[in-house]
PDB file of C-alpha atoms in Angstrom:
ATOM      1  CA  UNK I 379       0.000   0.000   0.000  1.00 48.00           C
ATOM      2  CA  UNK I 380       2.100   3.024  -0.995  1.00 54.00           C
ATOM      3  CA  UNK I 381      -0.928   4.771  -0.089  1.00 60.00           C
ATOM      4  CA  UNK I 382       0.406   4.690   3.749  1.00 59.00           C
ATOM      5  CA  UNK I 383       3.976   5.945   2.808  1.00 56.00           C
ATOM      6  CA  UNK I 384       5.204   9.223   4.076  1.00 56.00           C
ATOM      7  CA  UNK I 385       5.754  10.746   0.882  1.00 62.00           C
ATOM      8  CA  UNK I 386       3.926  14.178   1.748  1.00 70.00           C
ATOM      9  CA  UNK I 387       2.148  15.347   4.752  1.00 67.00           C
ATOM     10  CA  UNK I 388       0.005  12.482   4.964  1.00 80.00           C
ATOM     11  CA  UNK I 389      -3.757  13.028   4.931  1.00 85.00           C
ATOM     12  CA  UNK I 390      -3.457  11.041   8.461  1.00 80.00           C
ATOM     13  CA  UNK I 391      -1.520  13.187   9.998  1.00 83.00           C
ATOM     14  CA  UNK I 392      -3.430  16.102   8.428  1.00 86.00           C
ATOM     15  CA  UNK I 393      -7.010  14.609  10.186  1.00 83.00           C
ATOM     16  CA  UNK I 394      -4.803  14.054  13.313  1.00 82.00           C
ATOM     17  CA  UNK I 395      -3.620  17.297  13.704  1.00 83.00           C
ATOM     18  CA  UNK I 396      -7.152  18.215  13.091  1.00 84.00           C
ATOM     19  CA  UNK I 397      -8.863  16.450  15.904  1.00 80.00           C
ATOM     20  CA  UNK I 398      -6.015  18.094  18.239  1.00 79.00           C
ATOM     21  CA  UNK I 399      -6.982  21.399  17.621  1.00 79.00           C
ATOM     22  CA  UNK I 400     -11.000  20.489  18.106  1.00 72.00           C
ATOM     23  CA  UNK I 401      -9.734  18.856  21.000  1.00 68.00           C
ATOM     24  CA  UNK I 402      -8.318  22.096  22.311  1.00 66.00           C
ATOM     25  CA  UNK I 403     -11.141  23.931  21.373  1.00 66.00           C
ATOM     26  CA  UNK I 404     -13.741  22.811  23.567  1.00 57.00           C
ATOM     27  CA  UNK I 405     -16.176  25.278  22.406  1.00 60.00           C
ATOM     28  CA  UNK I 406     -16.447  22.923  18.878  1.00 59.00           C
ATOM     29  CA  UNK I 407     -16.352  19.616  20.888  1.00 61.00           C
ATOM     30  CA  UNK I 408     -18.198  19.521  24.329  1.00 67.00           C
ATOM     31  CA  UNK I 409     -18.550  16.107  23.760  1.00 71.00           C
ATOM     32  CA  UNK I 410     -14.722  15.434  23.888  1.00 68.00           C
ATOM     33  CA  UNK I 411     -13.967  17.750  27.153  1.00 72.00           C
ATOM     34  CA  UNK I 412     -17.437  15.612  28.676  1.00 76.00           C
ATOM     35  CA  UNK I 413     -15.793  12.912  27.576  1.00 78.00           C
ATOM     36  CA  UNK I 414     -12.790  13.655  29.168  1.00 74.00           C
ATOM     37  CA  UNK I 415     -14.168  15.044  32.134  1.00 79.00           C
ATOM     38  CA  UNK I 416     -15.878  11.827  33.098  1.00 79.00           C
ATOM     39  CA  UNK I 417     -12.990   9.764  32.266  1.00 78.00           C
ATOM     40  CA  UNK I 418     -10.455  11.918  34.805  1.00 75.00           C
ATOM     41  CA  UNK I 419     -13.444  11.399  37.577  1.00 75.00           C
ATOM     42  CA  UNK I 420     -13.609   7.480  37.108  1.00 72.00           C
ATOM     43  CA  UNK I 421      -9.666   7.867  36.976  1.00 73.00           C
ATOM     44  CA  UNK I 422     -10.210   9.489  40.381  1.00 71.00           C
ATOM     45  CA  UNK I 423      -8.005  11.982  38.959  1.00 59.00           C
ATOM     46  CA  UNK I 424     -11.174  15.412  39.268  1.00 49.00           C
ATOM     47  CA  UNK I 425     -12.083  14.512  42.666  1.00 57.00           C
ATOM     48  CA  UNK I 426     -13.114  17.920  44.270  1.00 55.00           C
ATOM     49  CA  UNK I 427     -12.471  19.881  41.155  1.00 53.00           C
ATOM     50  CA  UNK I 428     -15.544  17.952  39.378  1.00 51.00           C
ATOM     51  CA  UNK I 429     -17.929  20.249  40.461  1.00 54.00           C
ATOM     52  CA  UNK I 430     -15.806  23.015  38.077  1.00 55.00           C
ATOM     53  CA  UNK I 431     -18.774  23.946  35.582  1.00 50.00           C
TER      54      UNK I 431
END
């Protein structure tokens, strides 16, 4: 598959990149920082700080 080979800025790393900045933004992605949010409070990592909206 030379599809996959680094030959320009692959359209992977392109897409990547974009879902970092939407990540980042949390205004575009809610879902993601909910996401996040609930996964750092079953981590145990929010504790107190979960109550932060």
């Amino acid at each position: 598959m030379p599809d996959l080979l680094p030959q320009k800025p692959s359209k992977w790393v392109k897409i990547l990149l974009k879902l970092l900045e939407d990540q980042a933004d949390s205004a575009k992605v809610p879902h993601m920082e909910a996401y996040m949010k609930n996964k750092f409070r079953f981590l145990g990592v929010q504790k107190n700080s979960s109550q932060k909206d």
